[in-house]
XYZ file of C-alpha atoms in Angstrom:
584
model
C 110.716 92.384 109.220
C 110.261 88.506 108.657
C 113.443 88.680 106.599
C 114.145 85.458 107.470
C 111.054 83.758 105.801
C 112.394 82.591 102.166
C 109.342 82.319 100.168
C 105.530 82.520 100.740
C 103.864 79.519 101.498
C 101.130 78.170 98.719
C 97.426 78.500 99.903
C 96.278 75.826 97.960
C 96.789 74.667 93.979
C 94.018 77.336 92.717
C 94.435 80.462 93.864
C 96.450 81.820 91.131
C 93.615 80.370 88.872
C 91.306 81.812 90.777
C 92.505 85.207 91.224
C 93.668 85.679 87.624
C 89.946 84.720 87.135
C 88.566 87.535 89.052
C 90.549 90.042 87.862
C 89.741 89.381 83.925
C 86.200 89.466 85.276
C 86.694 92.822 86.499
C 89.003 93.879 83.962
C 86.082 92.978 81.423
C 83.259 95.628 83.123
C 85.523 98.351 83.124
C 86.364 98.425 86.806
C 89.777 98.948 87.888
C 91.981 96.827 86.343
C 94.526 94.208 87.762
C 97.945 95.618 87.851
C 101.147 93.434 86.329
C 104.361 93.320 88.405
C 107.138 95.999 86.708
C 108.864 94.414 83.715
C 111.663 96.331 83.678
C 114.678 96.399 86.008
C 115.286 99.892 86.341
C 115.702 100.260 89.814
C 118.026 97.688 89.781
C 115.838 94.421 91.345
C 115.203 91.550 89.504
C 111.570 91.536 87.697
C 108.812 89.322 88.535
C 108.594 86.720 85.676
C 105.739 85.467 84.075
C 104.682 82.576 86.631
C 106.310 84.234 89.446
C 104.795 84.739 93.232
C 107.400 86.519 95.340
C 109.872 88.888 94.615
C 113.568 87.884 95.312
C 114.124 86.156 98.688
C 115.356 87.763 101.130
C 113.093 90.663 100.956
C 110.830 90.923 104.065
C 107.277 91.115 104.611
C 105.240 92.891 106.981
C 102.191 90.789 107.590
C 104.562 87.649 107.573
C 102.458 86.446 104.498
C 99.029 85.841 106.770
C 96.401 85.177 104.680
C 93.596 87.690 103.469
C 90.485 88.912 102.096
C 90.123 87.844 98.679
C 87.155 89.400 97.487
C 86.941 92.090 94.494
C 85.781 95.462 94.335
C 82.241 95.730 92.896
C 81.676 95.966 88.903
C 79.762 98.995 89.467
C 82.283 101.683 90.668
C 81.265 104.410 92.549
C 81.850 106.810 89.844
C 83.240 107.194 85.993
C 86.769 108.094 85.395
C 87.193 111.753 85.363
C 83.864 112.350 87.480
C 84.044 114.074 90.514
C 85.304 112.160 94.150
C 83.864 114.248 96.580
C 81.083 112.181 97.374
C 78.593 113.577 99.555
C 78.507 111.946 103.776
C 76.006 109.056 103.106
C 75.212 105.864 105.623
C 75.032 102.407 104.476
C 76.946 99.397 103.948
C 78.254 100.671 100.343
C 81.535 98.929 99.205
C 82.494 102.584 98.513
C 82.039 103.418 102.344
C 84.998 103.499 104.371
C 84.404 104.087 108.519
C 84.645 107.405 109.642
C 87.174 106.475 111.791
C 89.303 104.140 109.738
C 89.244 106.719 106.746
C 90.053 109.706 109.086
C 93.298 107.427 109.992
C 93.875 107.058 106.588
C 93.859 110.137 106.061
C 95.817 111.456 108.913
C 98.636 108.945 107.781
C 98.751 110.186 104.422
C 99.075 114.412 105.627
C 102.076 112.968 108.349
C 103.505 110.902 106.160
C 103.948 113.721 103.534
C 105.391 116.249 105.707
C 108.063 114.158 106.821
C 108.831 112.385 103.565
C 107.640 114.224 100.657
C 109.316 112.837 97.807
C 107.004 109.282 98.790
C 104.156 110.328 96.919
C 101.893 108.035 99.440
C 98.291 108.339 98.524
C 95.465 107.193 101.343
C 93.840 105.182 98.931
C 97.284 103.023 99.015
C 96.526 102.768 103.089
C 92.361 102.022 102.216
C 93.594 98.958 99.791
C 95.785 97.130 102.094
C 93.443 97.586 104.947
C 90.601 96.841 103.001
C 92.434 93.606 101.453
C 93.871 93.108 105.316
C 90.976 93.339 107.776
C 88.044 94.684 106.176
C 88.566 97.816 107.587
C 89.397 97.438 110.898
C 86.359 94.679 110.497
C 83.998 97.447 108.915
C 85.180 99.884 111.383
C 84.801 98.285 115.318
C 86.912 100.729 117.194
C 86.343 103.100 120.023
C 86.249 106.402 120.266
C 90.254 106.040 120.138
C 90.457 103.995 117.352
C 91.713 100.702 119.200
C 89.597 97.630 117.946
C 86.985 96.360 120.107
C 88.534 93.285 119.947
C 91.805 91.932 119.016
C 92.419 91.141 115.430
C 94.999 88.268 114.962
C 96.025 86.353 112.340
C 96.945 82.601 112.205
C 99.768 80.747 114.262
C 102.616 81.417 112.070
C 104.205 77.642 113.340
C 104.984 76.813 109.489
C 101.711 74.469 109.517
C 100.065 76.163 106.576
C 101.654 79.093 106.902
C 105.420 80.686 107.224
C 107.119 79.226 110.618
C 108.440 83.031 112.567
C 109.042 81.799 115.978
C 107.716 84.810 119.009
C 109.519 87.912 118.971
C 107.552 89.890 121.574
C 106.888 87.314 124.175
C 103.343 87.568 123.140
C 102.545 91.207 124.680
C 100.934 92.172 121.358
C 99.428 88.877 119.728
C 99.416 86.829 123.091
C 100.971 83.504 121.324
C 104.650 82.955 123.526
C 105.696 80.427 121.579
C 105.228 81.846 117.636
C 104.283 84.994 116.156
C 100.803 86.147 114.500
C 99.727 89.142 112.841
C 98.305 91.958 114.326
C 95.881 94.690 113.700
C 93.298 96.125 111.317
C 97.109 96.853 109.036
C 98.266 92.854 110.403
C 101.834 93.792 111.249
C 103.556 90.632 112.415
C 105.505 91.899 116.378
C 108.899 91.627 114.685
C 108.066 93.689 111.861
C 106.165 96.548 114.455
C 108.767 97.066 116.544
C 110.865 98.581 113.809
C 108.250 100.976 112.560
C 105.183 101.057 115.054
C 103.794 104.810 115.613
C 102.600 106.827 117.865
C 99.654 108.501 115.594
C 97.018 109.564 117.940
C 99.501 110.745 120.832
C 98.350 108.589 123.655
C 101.800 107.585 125.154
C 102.172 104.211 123.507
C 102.641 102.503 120.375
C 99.626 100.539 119.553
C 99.125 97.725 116.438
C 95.358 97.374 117.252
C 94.992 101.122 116.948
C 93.482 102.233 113.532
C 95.933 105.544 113.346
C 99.085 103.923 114.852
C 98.714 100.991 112.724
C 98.024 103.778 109.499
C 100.942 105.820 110.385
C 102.957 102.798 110.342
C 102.215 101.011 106.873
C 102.543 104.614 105.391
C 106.656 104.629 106.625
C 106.599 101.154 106.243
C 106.004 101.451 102.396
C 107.708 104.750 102.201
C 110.902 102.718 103.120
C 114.180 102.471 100.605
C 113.419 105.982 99.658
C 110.655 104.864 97.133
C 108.170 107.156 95.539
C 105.303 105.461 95.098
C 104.220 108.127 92.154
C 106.434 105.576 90.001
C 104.884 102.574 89.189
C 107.965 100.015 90.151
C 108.503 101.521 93.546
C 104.917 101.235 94.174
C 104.477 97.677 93.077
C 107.445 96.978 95.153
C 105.986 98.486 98.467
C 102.738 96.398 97.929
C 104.887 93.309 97.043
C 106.978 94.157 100.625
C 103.579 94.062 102.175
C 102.631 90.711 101.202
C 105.050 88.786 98.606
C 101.932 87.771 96.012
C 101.227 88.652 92.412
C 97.953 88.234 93.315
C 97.623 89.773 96.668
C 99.362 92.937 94.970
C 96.724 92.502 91.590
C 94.163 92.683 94.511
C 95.325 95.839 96.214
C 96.225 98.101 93.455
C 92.024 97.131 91.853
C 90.747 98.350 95.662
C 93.021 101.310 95.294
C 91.488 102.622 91.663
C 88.351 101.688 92.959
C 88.464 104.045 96.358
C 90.512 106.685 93.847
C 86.926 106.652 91.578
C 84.897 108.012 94.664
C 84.223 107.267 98.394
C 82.108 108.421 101.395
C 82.159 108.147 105.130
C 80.150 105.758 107.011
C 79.360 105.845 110.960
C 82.353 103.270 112.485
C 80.412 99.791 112.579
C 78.546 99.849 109.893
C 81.034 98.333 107.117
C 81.100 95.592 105.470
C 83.159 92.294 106.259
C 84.647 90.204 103.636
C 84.710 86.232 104.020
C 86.491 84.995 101.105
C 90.196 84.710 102.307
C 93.335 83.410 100.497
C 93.593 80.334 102.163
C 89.736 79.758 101.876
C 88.044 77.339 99.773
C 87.054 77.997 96.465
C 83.360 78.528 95.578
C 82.420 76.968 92.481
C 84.157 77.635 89.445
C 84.400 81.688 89.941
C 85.639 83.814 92.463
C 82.977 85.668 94.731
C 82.230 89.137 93.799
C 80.470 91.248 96.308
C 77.245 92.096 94.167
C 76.457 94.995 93.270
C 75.304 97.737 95.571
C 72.781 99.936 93.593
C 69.372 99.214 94.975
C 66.882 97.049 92.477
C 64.127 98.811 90.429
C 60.751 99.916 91.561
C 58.028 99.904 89.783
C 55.984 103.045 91.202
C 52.309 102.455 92.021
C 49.861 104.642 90.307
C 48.449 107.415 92.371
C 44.646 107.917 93.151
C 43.537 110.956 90.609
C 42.768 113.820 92.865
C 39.274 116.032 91.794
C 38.749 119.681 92.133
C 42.120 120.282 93.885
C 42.542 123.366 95.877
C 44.120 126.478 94.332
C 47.551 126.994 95.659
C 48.192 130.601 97.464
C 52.233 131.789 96.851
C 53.347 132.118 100.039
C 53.720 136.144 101.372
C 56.970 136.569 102.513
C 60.040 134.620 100.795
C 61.084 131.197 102.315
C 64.637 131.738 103.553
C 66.612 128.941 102.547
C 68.083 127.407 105.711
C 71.593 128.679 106.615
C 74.739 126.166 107.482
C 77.017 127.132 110.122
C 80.917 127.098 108.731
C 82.947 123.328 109.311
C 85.347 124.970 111.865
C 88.704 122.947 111.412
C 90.257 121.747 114.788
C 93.541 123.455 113.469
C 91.190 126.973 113.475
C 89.643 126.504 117.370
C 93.783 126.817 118.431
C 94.752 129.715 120.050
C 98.443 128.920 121.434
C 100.343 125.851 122.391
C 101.890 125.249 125.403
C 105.008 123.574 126.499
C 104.127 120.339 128.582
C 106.914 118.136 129.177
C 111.085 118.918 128.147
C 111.347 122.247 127.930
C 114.965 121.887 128.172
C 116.603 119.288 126.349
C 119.707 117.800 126.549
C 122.402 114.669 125.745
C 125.830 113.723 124.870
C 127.234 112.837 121.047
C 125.780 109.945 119.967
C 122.503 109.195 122.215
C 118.847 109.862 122.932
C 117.609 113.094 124.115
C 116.008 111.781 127.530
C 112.210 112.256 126.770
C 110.346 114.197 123.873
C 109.378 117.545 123.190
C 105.715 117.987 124.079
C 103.038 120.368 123.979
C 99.386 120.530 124.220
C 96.719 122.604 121.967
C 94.309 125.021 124.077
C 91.211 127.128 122.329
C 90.420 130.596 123.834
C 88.778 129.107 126.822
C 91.879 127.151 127.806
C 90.263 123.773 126.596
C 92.568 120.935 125.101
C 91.639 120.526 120.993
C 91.957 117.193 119.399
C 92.793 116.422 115.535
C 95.336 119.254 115.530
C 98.308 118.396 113.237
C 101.829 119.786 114.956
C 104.601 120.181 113.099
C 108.517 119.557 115.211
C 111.152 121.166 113.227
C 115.066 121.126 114.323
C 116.522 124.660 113.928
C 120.116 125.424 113.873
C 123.335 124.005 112.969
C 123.681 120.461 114.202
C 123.414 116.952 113.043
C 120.504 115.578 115.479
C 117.376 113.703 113.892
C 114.436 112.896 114.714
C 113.446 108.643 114.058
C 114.065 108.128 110.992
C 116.548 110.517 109.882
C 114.588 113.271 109.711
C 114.429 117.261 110.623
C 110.720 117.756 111.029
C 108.257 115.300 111.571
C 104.099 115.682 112.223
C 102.170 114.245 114.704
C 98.406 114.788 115.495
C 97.222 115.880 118.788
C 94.932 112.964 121.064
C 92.143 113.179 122.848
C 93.245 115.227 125.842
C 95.104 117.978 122.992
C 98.860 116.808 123.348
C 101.234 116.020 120.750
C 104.956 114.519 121.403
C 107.545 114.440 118.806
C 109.195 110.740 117.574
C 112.732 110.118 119.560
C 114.956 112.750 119.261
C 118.770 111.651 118.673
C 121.917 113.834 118.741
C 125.333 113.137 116.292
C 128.788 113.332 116.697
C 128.290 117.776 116.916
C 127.864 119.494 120.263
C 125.997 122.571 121.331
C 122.820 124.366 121.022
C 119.892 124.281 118.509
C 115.990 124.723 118.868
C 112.889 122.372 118.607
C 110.339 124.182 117.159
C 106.880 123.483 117.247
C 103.521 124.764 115.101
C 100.252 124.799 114.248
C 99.780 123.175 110.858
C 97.804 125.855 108.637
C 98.058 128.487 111.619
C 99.937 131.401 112.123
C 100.284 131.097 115.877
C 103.013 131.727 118.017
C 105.507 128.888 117.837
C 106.994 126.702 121.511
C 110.461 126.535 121.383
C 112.565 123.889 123.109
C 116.188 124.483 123.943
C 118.116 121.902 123.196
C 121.880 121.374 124.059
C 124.528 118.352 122.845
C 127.330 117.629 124.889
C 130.295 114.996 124.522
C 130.239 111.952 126.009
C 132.530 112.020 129.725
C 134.590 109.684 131.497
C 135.787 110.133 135.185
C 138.718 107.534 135.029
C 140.566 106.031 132.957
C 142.870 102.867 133.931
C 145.456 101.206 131.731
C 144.594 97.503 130.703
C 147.812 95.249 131.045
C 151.025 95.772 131.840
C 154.701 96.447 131.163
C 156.541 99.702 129.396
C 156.676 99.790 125.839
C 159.851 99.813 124.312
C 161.013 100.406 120.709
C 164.554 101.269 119.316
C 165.214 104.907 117.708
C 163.766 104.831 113.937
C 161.285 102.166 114.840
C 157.432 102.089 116.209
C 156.290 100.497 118.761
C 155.294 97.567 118.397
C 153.216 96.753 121.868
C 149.713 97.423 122.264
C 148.668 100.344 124.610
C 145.099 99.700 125.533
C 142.835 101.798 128.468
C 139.168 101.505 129.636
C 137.265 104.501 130.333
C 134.248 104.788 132.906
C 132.365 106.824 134.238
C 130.463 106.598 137.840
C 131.634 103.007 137.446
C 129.978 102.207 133.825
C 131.769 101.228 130.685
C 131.904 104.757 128.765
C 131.781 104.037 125.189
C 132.177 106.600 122.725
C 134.099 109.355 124.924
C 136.987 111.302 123.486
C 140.185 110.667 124.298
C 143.065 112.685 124.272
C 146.889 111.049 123.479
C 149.757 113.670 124.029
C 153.456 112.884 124.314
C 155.045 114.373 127.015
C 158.163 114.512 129.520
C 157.169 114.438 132.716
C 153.924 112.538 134.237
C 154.576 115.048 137.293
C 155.184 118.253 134.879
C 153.716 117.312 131.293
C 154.231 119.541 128.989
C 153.658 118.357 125.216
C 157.693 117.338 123.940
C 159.332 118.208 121.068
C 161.536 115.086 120.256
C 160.651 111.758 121.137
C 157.586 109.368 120.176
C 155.404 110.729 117.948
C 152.104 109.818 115.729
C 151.574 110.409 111.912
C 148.883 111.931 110.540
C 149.053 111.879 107.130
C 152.503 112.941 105.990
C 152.562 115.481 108.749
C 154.332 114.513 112.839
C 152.397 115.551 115.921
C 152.322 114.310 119.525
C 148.772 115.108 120.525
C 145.926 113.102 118.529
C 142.211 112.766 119.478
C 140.597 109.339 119.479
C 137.227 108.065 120.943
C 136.189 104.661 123.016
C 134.615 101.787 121.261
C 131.103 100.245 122.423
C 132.915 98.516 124.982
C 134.457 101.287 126.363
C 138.191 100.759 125.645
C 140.504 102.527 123.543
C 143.369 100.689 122.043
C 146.033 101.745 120.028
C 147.597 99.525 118.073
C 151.056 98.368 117.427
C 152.495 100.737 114.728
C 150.413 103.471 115.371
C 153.080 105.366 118.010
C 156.484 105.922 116.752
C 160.049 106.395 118.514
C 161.591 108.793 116.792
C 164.940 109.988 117.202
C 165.681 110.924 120.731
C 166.627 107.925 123.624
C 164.965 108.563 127.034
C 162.112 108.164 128.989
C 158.801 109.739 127.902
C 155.148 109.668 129.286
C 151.793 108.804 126.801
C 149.148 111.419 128.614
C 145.704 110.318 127.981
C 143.011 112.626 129.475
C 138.893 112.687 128.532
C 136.417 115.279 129.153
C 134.598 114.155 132.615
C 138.453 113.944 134.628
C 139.205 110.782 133.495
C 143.584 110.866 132.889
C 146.504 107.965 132.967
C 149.686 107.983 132.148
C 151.485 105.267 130.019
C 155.532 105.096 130.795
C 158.085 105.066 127.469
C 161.217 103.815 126.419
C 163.466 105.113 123.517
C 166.676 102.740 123.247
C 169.412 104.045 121.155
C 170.303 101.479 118.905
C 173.676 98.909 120.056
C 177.042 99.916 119.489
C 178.711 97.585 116.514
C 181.623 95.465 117.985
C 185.340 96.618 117.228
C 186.984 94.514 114.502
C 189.592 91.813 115.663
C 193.647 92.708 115.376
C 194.914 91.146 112.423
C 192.107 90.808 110.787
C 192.217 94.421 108.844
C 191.929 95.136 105.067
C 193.981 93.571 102.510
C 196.186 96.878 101.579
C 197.725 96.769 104.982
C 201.056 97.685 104.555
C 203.448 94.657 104.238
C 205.885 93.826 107.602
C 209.667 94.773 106.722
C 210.605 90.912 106.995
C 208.516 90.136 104.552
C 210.130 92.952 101.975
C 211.920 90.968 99.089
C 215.561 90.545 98.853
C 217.204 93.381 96.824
C-alpha cells in the first residue's frame, strides 16, 4: 500500500492557496462546506496541524498520491438541506448526475460492504466523492456493458519526477509500465496497493482495477480498513486522508460527498461530465474554476397570437384512464432457486486454502441465469475458518451469466465439518449448502537431521539438540503435528514410566504434541527433554498423522562414583598409636 512513500510530493507553490480559495467560495453560497482534519487525538494518531499536508509518515496511500480533479461542486446544489433525495431518472450532463453504471457500482459496494462489515458505516456517497475527485466517474461513465472502461485509465509515471518514485510491482500486467508503477482505474489504485484488496464485484472470474464494481468494492474495504467507522468523523477523515495524504484533496472529497448526499439522479453511462482542472495543473487566474452552474438561463416567453371565436370544448364521454405502470420487478424477486455450480464438497488441512470457492448460479422459473442478484455465503458450525478478510459471511453480486463465488475460503488450526451456506438476499428461497471438511496437515516420513545419541547425566536435561524434517510425497511439510513419546523399546514401544521426561508446567509427562515450522522441521531444543532418574537406554518416538515415524536413541548415565580417600589421610580424632601414648 505505497507504505514506503514518506510524504506527498508538492504540486506546485499554490495549490493550498488555491484550494483554500475555492472552498471559502463555496463555503460562502451555502454549498457543502470544506471539512477540517480532526483536532483531537482520540483515536490515538497524531492530529493534522494547522499548515499540515499529510498525516504521519508511514501511513500508506492507495492512489500513490497521483494527482486529481480539482474542480468544486456547483454553488447551486441539487437540493436544500432537509429536502427530499430521491430525485426523479433525468438525462443530461447535470453535476448531480452520476452514470447509471458507475452509481449502480456504487451502490452495490456500499450493500456488500455492509453485510460483511457493519459496524463501517460506509455511505456510497463516500465511493461517488473519491471517484468523482479520481476519474470523473469512470470519465463520465465510458464502460461496457460490464463495467470495464473503454479504455484504460492510468495515472502518471510514478518515477519520483513530479511525483512519488514506487518502482513496478506487477510487472506491468495492470498499468503496462515494467519499470515503475502508475495508478489504475476509474478508483486509481496504484498495482501494489490492489493486490492486497482488489475484488471480485461483478463475479466474472477475475479481479479487475479498470472495472467500475471491482474497483468500488475495493475502495469500500479499502477505507473500511483498521476497523474504522466512518459514522465518526476522525475515522472518516482518516480513510479519505489514507486515500490520498492532502488536506486539500480530503477538503475536496468530503464537499462532493454533501453535495451527492443533497440529491442525485442517474444518467445513461457516457453522458457525464469530465473535469480538467487537476492538482498538478496550472492555475487559472486568480480563482479556482468552478463548474458553472447547471440550471438552464431564463426565457422570456413570446406572446401568443389572440385566438377569436374559439370552439366550445365537449367533456369527453367516457373517463380517461390514467395510464397504468407495470411493478419494478427486483432481480432478487425473478429468483426461483440457486444451484450449486462448482465445490460442492469442500475440503483442506489446518492452516490453508480451501482448493476453489463455493459457487452457485441464480435461475428464474424458466431456468434462465438472473444478473444483479446479491448472495449472501455464511459459515455454519463450530470451526475457526474465514472467509478473506476475517470474516463469517461475506456478499457478492451475481454477473452477467447469474453466478456468484464466495472470496477465498481459509481453514484454522480446528478440524472437521461445518457448512457454507448460501442465499438469496431479501428472498426466502431454499438455501445451497456446501459441505465442508478440515483436516490436519500429514507427513509420510520423517528423518532425523544430524547425528549422534544424546546423552545427559541423571538429574540433568539434555543438553543436545534433537531436530527432524517432515515430508510428505517428497515436499517440505510445514505445520504437521508431531507426536514426542518416551519409550523403551524402538522394536516394542510402549510409553515408559521412568526415564527422560518433558515438563509441562509443574506437571511430568513423556508424550507431548508439537507441530513443524514453515520449513518443515521440528526441533527441540536443548533443555526442553529431561533425564530423570533412571540410567539406561531409552528411545524418543516421534510419529505424525500421514505415517511419517523415527526414532531418536537415549542415554541416561548414572552419575561417577567419588574416589576412596587416601590411608593416612583420615580425620583428625583418629585415635592416637600406642607409641605415641605419654609416659606415665
Amino acid at each position: 500500500m505505497a507504505a514506503h512513500i514518506g510524504h506527498r510530493l508538492r504540486k506546485g507553490a499554490t495549490s493550498g492557496v488555491v484550494m483554500a480559495a475555492a472552498v471559502a467560495a463555496l463555503a460562502a453560497s451555502q454549498a457543502p462546506e470544506a471539512v477540517q482534519p480532526p483536532a483531537d487525538n482520540t483515536s490515538g494518531d497524531r492530529a493534522i496541524g494547522a499548515g499540515e499536508t499529510v498525516p504521519p509518515s508511514g501511513d500508506g496511500s492507495a492512489t500513490g498520491d497521483s494527482p486529481y480533479y480539482t474542480e468544486l461542486p456547483p454553488l447551486n446544489t441539487p437540493n436544500k438541506p432537509g429536502a427530499v433525495t430521491n430525485l426523479p431518472v433525468i438525462t443530461g450532463p447535470a453535476e448531480a448526475g452520476i452514470p447509471a453504471s458507475v452509481l449502480a457500482a456504487y451502490k452495490r459496494a456500499e450493500q456488500s460492504i455492509r453485510s460483511t462489515t457493519p459496524g463501517c458505516n460506509l455511505p456510497w456517497q463516500l465511493l461517488a466523492g473519491i471517484g468523482k475527485v479520481e476519474s470523473g466517474q469512470a470519465r463520465g461513465g465510458r464502460v461496457d456493458a460490464n463495467g470495464t472502461t473503454l479504455s484504460p485509465i492510468l495515472g502518471p509515471v510514478l518515477n519520483g519526477v513530479g511525483f512519488a518514485n514506487i518502482s513496478d510491482t506487477d510487472d506491468g500486467a495492470y498499468d503496462g509500465d515494467k519499470v515503475h508503477d502508475r495508478a489504475v482505474g476509474p478508483m486509481q489504485f496504484i498495482p501494489s496497493t490492489w493486490a492486497t484488496w482488489g475484488q471480485d464485484a461483478n463475479s466474472d472470474g477475475k479481479k479487475d482495477p479498470n472495472n467500475i464494481y471491482d474497483a468500488a468494492q475495493a475502495a469500500g474495504a479499502y477505507l473500511c480498513a483498521n476497523d474504522r467507522n466512518l459514522a465518526l468523523k476522525a475515522d472518516l477523515d482518516r480513510a479519505i486522508l489514507s486515500y490520498n495524504r492532502s488536506t486539500e484533496y480530503l477538503n475536496l472529497v468530503m464537499s462532493w460527498v454533501t453535495y451527492y448526499q443533497r440529491g442525485t439522479h442517474q444518467i445513461p453511462d457516457g453522458t457525464g461530465t469530465l473535469p480538467v482542472d487537476r492538482s498538478d495543473g496550472p492555475v487559472r487566474g486568480n480563482r479556482p474554476t468552478v463548474p458553472p452552474s447547471t440550471a438552464p438561463a431564463p426565457v422570456t416567453p413570446k406572446p401568443k397570437p389572440p385566438v377569436t371565436n374559439p370552439a366550445p370544448v365537449k367533456p369527453p364521454t367516457t373517463p380517461t384512464k390514467p395510464p397504468v405502470t407495470p411493478p419494478t420487478v427486483t432481480p432478487a424477486a425473478k429468483v426461483v432457486r440457486l444451484t450449486i455450480v462448482a465445490n460442492g464438497r469442500l475440503t483442506t488441512t489446518t492452516g490453508s486454502d480451501f482448493t476453489g470457492a463455493p459457487r452457485v448460479v441464480a435461475l428464474d422459473a424458466t431456468g434462465k441465469p438472473v444478473a444483479g442478484v446479491g448472495v449472501r455465503f455464511e459459515i455454519a458450525g463450530t470451526t475457526d475458518a474465514r472467509f478473506a478478510g476475517g470474516t463469517t459471511a461475506v456478499t457478492v453480486t451475481t454477473g452477467s451469466a447469474g453466478l456468484a463465488s464466495s472470496s477465498r475460503l481459509r481453514a484454522g488450526a480446528q478440524t472437521g465439518t461445518f457448512t457454507v451456506r448460501a442465499t438469496v438476499v431479501g428472498r426466502t428461497l431454499a438455501a445451497a449448502d456446501f459441505a465442508a471438511t478440515v483436516t490436519e496437515r500429514q507427513a509420510d516420513t520423517l528423518t532425523r537431521v544430524g547425528e549422534g545419541i544424546p546423552t545427559a547425566t541423571t538429574g540433568t536435561a539434555f543438553s543436545q539438540q534433537i531436530q527432524v524434517k517432515a515430508t510428505h510425497d517428497g515436499v517440505l511439510a510445514p505445520g504437521v503435528a508431531v507426536t514426542a513419546t518416551v519409550v523403551t523399546s524402538d522394536t516394542d514401544p510402549q510409553e515408559s514410566t521412568e526415564g527422560p521426561y518433558f515438563k509441562q508446567g509443574d506437571q511430568t509427562v513423556r508424550t507431548v504434541t508439537l507441530t513443524t515450522g514453515v520449513d518443515g522441521l521440528l526441533t527441540l531444543a536443548p533443555d526442553t527433554l529431561f533425564a530423570g532418574d533412571k540410567a539406561g537406554t531409552f528411545f524418543l518416538q516421534l510419529t505424525t498423522p500421514g505415517g511419517g515415524k523415527v526414532f531418536v536413541e537415549l542415554t541416561v548415565q548414572a552419575p561417577p562414583t567419588p574416589e576412596p580417600t587416601p590411608s593416612g589421610t583420615g580425620s583428625p580424632e583418629a585415635t592416637p598409636s600406642p607409641s605415641s601414648s605419654p609416659t606415665a
